[in-house]
Tab-separated table of C-alpha atoms in Angstrom:
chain	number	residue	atom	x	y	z
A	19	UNK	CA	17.974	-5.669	27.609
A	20	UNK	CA	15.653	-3.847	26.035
A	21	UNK	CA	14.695	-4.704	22.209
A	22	UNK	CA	14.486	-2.192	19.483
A	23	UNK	CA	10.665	-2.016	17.459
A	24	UNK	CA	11.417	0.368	13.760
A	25	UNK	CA	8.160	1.121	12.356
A	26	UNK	CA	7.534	0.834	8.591
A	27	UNK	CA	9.619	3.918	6.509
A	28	UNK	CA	12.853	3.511	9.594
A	29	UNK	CA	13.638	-0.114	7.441
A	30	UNK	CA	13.676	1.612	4.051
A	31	UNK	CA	15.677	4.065	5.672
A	32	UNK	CA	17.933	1.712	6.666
A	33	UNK	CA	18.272	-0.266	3.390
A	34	UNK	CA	18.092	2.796	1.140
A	35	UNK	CA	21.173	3.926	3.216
A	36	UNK	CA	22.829	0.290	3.162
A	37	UNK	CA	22.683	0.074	-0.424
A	38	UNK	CA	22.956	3.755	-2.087
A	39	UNK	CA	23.344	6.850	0.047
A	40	UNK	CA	22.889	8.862	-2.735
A	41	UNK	CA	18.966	7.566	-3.162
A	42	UNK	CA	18.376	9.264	0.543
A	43	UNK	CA	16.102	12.114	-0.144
A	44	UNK	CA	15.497	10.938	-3.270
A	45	UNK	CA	13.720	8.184	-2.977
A	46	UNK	CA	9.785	8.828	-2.637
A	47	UNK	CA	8.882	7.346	0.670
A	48	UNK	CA	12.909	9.501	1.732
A	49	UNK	CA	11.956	13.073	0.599
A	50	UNK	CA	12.530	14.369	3.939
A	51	UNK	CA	15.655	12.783	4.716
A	52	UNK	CA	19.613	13.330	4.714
A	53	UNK	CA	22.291	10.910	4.647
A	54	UNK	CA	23.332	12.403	8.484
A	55	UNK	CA	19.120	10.334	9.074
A	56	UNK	CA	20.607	7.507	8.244
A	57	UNK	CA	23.775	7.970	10.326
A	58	UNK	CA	21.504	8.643	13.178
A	59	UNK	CA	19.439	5.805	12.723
A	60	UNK	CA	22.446	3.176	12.715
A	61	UNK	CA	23.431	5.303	15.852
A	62	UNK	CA	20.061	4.677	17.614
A	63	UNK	CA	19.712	1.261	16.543
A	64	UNK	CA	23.474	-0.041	17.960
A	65	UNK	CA	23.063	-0.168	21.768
A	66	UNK	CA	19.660	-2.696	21.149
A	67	UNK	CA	20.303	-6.247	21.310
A	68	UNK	CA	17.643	-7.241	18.975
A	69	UNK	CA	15.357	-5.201	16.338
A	70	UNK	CA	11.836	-6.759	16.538
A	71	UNK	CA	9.435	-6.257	13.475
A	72	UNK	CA	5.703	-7.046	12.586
A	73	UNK	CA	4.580	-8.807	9.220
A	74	UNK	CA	2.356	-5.663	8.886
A	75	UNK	CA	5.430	-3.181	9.139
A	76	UNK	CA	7.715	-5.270	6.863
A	77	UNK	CA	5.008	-5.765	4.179
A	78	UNK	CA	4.388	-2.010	3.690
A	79	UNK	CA	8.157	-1.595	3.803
A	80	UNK	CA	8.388	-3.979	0.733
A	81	UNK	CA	5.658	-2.628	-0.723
A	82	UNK	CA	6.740	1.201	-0.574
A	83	UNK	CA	10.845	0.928	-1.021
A	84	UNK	CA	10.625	-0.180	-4.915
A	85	UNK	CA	8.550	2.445	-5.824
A	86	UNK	CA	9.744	4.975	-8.560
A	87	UNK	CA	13.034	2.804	-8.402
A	88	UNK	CA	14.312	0.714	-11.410
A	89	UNK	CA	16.484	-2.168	-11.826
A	90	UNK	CA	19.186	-2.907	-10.629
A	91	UNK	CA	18.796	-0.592	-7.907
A	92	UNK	CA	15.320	-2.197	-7.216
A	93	UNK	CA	16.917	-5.932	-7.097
A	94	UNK	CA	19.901	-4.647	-4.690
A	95	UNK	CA	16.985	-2.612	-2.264
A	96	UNK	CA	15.010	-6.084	-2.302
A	97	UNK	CA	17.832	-8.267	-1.586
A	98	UNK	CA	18.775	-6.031	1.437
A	99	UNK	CA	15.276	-5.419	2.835
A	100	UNK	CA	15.108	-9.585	2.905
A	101	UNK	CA	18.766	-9.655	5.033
A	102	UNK	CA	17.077	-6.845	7.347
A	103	UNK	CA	14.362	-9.053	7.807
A	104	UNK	CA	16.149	-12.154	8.497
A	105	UNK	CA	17.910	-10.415	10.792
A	106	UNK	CA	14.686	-8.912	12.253
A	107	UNK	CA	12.550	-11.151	15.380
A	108	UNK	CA	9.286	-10.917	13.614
A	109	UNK	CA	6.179	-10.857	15.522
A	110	UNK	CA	2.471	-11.276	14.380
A	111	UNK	CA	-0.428	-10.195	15.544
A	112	UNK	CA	-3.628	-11.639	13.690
A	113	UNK	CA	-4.955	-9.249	11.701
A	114	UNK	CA	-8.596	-10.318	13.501
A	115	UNK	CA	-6.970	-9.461	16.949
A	116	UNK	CA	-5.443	-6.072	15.722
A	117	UNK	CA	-9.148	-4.789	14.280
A	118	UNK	CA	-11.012	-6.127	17.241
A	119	UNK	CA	-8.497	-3.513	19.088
A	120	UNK	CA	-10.392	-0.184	19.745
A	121	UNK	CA	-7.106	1.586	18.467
A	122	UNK	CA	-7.906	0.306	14.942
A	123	UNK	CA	-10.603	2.861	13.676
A	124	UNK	CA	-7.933	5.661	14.029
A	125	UNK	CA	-5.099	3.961	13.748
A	126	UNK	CA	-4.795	1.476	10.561
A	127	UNK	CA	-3.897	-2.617	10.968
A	128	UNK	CA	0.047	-2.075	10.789
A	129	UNK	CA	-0.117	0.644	14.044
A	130	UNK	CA	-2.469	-1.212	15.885
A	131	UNK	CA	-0.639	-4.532	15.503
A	132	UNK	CA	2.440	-2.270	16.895
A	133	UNK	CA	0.218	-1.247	19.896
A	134	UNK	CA	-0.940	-5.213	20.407
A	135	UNK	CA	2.597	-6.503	20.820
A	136	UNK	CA	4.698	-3.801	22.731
A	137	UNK	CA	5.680	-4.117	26.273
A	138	UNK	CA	7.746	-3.024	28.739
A	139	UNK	CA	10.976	-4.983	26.842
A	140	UNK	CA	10.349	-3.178	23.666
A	141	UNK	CA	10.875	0.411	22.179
A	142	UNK	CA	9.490	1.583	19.096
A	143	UNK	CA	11.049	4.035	17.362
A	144	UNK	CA	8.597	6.119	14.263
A	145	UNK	CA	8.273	8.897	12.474
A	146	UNK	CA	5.012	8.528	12.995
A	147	UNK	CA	3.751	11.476	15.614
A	148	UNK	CA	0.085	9.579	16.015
A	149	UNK	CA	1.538	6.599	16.473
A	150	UNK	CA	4.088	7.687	18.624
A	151	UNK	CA	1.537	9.542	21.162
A	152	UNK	CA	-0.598	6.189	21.439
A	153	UNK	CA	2.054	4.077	22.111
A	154	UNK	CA	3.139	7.069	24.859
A	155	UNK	CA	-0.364	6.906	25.996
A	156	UNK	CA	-0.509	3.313	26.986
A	157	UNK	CA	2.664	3.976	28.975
A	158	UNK	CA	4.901	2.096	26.553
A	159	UNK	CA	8.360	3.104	25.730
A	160	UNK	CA	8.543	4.795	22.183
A	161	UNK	CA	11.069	7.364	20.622
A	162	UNK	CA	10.032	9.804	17.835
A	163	UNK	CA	12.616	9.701	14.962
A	164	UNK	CA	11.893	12.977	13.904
A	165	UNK	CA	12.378	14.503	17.668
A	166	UNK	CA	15.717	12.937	17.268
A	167	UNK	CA	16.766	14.348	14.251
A	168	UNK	CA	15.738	17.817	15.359
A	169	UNK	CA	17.697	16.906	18.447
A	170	UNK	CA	21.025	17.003	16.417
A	171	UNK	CA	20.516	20.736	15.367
A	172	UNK	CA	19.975	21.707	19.226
């Protein structure tokens, strides 16, 4: 079966949505988003029998979903993003590997670690449109959040 890859804002998504609805849209890395993205997201995400992650992803995840939030909001986002991450099959790619990869000049450490580890067993689904048309490129299977959320309005 094919595993499922989330790229870096789909887990605060996810834990936003887990742990206060409400903070969907409002939370700064959310602005675009709706409570139905969320919905859509645990859609996508049920048929995969595994979500795989990189260190790279799930760092800027922690990094970016406490920002502008206070406690306790901030303690119940952190102690969710660490059960989506236990949950998660984690794999690295050295950082020396992903910046030896030509990909790296356009596309930062955390894509280009995405584009060193996929293959034909893994999907990554982004919001990210560059990242998305690389991973396309290389003949990789990748789904564009965003395509799917304008998908529902169709």
């Amino acid at each position: 079966m094919v595993r499922l890859a989330i790229d870096a804002n789909l887990p605060i998504l996810l834990v936003v949505g887990s742990v206060a609805r409400h903070w969907i849209g409002r939370h700064k890395c959310l602005k675009g988003f709706e409570t139905q993205d969320f919905d859509l997201l645990i859609e996508v995400m049920e048929p995969y029998a595994s979500v795989v992650a990189t260190p790279n992803a799930l760092t800027e995840a922690s990094n970016l979903i406490v920002q502008g939030v206070k406690e306790p909001l901030r303690a119940q986002l952190q102690d969710k993003l660490a059960q989506v991450i236990k949950a998660s099959i984690e794999h690295y790619v050295p950082n020396c590997d992903a910046v030896a990869n030509t990909e790296f000049g356009r596309s930062g450490l955390t894509d280009t670690a995405w584009l060193c580890l996929l293959d034909p067993t893994t999907t990554l689904l982004t919001t990210d449109l560059g990242l998305y048309l690389a991973v396309v490129h290389r003949g990789f299977l990748a789904q564009n959040f965003n395509h799917l959320r304008d998908g529902r309005f169709s």
